[in-house]
PDB file of N, CA and C in Angstrom:
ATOM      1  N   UNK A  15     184.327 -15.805 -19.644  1.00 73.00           N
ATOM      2  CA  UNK A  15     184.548 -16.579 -18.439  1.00 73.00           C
ATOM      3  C   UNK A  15     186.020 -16.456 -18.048  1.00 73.00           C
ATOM      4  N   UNK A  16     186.084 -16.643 -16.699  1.00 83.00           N
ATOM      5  CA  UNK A  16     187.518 -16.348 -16.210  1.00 83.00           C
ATOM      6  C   UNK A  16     188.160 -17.441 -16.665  1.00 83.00           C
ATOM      7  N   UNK A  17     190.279 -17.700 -16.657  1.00 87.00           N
ATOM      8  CA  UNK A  17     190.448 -18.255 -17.399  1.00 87.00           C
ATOM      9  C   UNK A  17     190.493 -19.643 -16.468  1.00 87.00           C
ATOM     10  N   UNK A  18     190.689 -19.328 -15.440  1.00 88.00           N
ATOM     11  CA  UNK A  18     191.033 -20.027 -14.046  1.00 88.00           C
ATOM     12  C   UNK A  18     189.603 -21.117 -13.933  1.00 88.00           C
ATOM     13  N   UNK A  19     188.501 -20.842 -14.401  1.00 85.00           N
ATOM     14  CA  UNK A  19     187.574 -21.681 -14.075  1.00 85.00           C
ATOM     15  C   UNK A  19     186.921 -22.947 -15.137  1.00 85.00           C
ATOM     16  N   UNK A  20     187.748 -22.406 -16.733  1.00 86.00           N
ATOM     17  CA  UNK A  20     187.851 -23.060 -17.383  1.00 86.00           C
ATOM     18  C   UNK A  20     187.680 -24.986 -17.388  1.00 86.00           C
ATOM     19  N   UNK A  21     188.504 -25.402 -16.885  1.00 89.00           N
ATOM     20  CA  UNK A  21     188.549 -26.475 -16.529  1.00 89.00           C
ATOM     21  C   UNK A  21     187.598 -27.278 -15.382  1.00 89.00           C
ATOM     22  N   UNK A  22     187.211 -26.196 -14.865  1.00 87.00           N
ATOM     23  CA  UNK A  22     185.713 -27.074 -13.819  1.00 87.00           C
ATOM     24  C   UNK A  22     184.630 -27.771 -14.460  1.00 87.00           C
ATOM     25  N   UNK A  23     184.733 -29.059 -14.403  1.00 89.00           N
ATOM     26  CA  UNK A  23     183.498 -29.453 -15.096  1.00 89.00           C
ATOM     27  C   UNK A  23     181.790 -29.121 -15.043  1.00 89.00           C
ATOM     28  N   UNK A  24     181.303 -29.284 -15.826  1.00 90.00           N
ATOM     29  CA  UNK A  24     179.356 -28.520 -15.224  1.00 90.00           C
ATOM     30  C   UNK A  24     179.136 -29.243 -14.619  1.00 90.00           C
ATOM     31  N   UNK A  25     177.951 -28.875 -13.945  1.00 90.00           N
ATOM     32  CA  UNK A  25     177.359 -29.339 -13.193  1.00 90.00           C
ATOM     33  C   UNK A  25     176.591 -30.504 -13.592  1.00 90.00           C
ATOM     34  N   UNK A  26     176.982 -31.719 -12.614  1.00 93.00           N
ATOM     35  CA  UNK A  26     175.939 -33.110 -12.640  1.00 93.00           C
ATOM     36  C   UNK A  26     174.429 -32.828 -11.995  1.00 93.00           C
ATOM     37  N   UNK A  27     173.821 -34.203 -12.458  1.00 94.00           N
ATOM     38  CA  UNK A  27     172.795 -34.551 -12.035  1.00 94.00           C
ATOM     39  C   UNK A  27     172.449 -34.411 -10.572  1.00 94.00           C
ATOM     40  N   UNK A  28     173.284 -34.756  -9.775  1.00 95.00           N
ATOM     41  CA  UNK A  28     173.405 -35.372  -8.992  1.00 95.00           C
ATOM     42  C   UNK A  28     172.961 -33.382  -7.923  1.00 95.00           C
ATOM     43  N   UNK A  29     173.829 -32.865  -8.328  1.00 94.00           N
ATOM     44  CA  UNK A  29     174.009 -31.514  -7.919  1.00 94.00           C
ATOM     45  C   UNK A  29     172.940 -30.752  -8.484  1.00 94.00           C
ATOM     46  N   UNK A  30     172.122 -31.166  -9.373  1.00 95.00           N
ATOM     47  CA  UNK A  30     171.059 -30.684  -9.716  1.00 95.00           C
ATOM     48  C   UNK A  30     170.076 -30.758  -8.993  1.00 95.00           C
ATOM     49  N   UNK A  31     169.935 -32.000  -8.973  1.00 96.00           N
ATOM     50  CA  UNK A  31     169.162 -32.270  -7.888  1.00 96.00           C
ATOM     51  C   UNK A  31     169.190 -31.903  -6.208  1.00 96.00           C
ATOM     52  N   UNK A  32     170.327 -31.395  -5.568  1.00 96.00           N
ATOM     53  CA  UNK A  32     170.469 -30.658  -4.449  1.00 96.00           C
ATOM     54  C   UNK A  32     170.145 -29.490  -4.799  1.00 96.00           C
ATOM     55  N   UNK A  33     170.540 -28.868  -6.226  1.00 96.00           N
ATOM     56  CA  UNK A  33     170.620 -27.268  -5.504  1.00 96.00           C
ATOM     57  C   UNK A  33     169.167 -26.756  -5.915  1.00 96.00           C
ATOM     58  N   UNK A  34     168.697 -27.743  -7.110  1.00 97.00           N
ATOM     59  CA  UNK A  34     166.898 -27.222  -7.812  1.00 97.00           C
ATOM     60  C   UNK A  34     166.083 -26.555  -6.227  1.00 97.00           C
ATOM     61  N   UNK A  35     165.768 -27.855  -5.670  1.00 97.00           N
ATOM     62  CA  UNK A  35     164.842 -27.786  -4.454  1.00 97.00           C
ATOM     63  C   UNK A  35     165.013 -26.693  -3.517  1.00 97.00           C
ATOM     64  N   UNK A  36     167.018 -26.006  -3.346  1.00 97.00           N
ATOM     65  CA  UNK A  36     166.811 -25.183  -2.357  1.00 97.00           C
ATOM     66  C   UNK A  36     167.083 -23.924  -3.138  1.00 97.00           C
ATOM     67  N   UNK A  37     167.102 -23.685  -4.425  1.00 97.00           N
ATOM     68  CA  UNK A  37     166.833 -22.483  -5.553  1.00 97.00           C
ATOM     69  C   UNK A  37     165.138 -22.585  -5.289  1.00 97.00           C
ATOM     70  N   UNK A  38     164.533 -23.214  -5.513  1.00 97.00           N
ATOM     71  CA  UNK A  38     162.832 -23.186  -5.504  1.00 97.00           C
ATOM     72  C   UNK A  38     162.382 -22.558  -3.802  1.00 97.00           C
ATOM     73  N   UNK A  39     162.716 -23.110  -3.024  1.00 95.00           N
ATOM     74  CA  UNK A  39     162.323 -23.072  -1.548  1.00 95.00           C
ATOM     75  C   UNK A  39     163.034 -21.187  -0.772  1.00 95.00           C
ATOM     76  N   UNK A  40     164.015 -20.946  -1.403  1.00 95.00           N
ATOM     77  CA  UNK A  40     164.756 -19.812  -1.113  1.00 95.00           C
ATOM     78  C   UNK A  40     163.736 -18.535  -2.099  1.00 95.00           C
ATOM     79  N   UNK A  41     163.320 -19.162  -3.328  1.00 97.00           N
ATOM     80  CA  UNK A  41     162.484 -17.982  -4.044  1.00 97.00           C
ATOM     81  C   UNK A  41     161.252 -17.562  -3.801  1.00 97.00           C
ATOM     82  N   UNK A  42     160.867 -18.964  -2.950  1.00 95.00           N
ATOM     83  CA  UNK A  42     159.625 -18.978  -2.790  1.00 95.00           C
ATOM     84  C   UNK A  42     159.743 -18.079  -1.465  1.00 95.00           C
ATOM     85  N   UNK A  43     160.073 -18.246  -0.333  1.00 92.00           N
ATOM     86  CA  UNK A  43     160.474 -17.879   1.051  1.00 92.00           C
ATOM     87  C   UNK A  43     160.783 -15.934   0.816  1.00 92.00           C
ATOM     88  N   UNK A  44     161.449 -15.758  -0.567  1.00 94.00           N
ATOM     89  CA  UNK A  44     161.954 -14.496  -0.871  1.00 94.00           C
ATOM     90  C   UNK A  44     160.384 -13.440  -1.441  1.00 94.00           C
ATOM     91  N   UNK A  45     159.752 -14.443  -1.937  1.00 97.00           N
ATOM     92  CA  UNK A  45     158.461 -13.834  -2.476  1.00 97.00           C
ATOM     93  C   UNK A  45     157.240 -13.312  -1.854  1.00 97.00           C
ATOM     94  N   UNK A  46     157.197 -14.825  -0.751  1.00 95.00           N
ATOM     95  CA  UNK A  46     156.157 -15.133   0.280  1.00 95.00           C
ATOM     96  C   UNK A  46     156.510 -15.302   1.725  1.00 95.00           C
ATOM     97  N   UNK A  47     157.044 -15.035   2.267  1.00 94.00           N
ATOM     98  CA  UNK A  47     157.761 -15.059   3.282  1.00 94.00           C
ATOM     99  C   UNK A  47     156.862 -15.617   4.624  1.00 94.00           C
ATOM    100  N   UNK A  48     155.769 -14.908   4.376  1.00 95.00           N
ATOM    101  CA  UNK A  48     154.821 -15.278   5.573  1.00 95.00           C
ATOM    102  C   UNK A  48     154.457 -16.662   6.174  1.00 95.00           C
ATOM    103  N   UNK A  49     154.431 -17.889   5.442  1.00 91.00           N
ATOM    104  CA  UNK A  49     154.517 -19.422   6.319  1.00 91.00           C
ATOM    105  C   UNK A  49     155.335 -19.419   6.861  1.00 91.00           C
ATOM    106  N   UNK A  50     157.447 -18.628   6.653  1.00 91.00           N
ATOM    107  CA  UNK A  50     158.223 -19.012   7.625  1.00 91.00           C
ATOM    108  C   UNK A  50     157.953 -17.933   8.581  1.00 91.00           C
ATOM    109  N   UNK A  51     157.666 -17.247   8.764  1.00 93.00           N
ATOM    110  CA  UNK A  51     157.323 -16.045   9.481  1.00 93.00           C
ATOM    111  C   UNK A  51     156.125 -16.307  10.246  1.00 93.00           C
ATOM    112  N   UNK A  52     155.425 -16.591   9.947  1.00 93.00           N
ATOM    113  CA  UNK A  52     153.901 -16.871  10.990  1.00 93.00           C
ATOM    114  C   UNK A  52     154.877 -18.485  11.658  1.00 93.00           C
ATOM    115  N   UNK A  53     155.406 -19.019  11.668  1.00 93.00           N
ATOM    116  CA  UNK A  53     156.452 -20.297  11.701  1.00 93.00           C
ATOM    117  C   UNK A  53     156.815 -20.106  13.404  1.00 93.00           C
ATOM    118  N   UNK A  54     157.992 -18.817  13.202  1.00 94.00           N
ATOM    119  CA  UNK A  54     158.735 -18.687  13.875  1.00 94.00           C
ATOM    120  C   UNK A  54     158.300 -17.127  14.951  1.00 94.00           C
ATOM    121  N   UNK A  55     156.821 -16.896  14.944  1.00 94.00           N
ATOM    122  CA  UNK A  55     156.304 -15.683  15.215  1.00 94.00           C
ATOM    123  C   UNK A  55     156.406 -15.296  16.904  1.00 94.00           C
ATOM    124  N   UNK A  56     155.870 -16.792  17.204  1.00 92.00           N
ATOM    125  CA  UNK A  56     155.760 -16.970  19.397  1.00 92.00           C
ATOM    126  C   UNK A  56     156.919 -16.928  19.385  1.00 92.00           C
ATOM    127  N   UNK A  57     157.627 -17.694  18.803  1.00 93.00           N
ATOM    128  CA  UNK A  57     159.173 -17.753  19.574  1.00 93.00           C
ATOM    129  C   UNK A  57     159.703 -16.356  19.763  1.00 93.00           C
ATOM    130  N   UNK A  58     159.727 -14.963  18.202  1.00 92.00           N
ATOM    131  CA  UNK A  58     159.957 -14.237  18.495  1.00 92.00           C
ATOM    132  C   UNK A  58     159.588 -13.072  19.404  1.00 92.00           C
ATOM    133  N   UNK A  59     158.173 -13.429  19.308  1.00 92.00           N
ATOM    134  CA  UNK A  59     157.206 -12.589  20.573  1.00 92.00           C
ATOM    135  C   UNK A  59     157.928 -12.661  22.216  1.00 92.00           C
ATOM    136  N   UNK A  60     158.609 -14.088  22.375  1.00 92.00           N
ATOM    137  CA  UNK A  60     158.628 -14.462  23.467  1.00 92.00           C
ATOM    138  C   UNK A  60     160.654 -13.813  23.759  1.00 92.00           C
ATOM    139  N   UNK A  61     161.129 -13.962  22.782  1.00 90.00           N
ATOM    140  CA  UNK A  61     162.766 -13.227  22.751  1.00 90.00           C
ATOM    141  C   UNK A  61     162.115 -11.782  23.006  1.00 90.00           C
ATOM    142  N   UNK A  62     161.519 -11.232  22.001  1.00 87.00           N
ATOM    143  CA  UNK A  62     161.267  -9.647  22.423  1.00 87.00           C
ATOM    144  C   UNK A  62     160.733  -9.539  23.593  1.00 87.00           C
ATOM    145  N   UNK A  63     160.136  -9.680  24.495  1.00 88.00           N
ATOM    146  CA  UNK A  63     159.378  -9.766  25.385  1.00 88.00           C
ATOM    147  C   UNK A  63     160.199  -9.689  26.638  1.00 88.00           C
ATOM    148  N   UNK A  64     161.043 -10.630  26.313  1.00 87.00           N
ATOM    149  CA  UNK A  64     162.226 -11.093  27.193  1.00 87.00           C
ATOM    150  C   UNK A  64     163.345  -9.585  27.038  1.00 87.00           C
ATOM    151  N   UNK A  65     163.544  -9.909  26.006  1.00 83.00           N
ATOM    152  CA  UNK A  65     164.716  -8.424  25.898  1.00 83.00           C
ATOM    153  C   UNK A  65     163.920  -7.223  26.426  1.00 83.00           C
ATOM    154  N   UNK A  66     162.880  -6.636  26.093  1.00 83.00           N
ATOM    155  CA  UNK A  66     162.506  -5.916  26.661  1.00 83.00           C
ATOM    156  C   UNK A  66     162.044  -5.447  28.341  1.00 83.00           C
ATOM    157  N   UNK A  67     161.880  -6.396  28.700  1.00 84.00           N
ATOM    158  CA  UNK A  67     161.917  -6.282  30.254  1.00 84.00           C
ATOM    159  C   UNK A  67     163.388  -6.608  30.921  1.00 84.00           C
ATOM    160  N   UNK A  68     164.424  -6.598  30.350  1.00 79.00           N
ATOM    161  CA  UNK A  68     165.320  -6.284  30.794  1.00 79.00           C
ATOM    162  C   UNK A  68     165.653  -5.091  30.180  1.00 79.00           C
ATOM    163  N   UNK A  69     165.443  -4.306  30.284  1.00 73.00           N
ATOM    164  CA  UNK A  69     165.414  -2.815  29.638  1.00 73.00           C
ATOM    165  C   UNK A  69     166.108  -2.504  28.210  1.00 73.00           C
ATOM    166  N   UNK A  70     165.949  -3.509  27.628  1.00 64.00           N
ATOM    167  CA  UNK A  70     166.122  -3.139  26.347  1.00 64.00           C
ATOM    168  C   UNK A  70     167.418  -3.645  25.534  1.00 64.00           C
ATOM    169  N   UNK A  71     167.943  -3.449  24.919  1.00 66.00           N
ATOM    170  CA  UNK A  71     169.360  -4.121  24.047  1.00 66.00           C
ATOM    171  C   UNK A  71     170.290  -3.884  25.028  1.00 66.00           C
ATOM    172  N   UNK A  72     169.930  -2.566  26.102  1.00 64.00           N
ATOM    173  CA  UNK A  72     170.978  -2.176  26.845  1.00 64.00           C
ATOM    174  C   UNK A  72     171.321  -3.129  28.094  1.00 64.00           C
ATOM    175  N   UNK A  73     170.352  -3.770  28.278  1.00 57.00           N
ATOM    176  CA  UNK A  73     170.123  -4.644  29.198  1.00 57.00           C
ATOM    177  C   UNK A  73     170.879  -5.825  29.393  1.00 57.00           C
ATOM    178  N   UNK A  74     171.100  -6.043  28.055  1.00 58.00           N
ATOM    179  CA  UNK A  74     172.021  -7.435  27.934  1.00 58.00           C
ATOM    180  C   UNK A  74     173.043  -7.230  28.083  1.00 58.00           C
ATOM    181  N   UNK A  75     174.079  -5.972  28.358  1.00 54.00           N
ATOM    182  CA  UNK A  75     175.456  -6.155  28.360  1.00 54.00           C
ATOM    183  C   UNK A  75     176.246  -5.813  29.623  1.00 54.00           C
TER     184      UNK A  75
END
């Protein structure tokens, strides 16, 4: 371990409890992706859709 970090105390309870839930939710999301993805699917249908009838990435600038 570096020598500089020595002195940081471990990690509490308290911080356990924040980071468990979004270590679990990030692995899960990394594995299975598809609930946030079927989630956020119209919205993206409806951005592409949009960008594309303005002719494309080129369109926007």
């Amino acid at each position: 371990m570096n020598e500089k970090y020595k002195e940081l105390p471990e990690i509490n309870r308290m911080e356990l409890f924040t980071v468990i839930p979004l270590a679990v939710i990030t692995l899960f999301f990394g594995v299975y992706p598809r609930p946030f993805l079927d989630l956020i699917s119209s919205t993206m249908n409806v951005i592409i859709d949009t960008v594309a009838n303005m002719g494309g990435i080129a369109g926007l600038y």
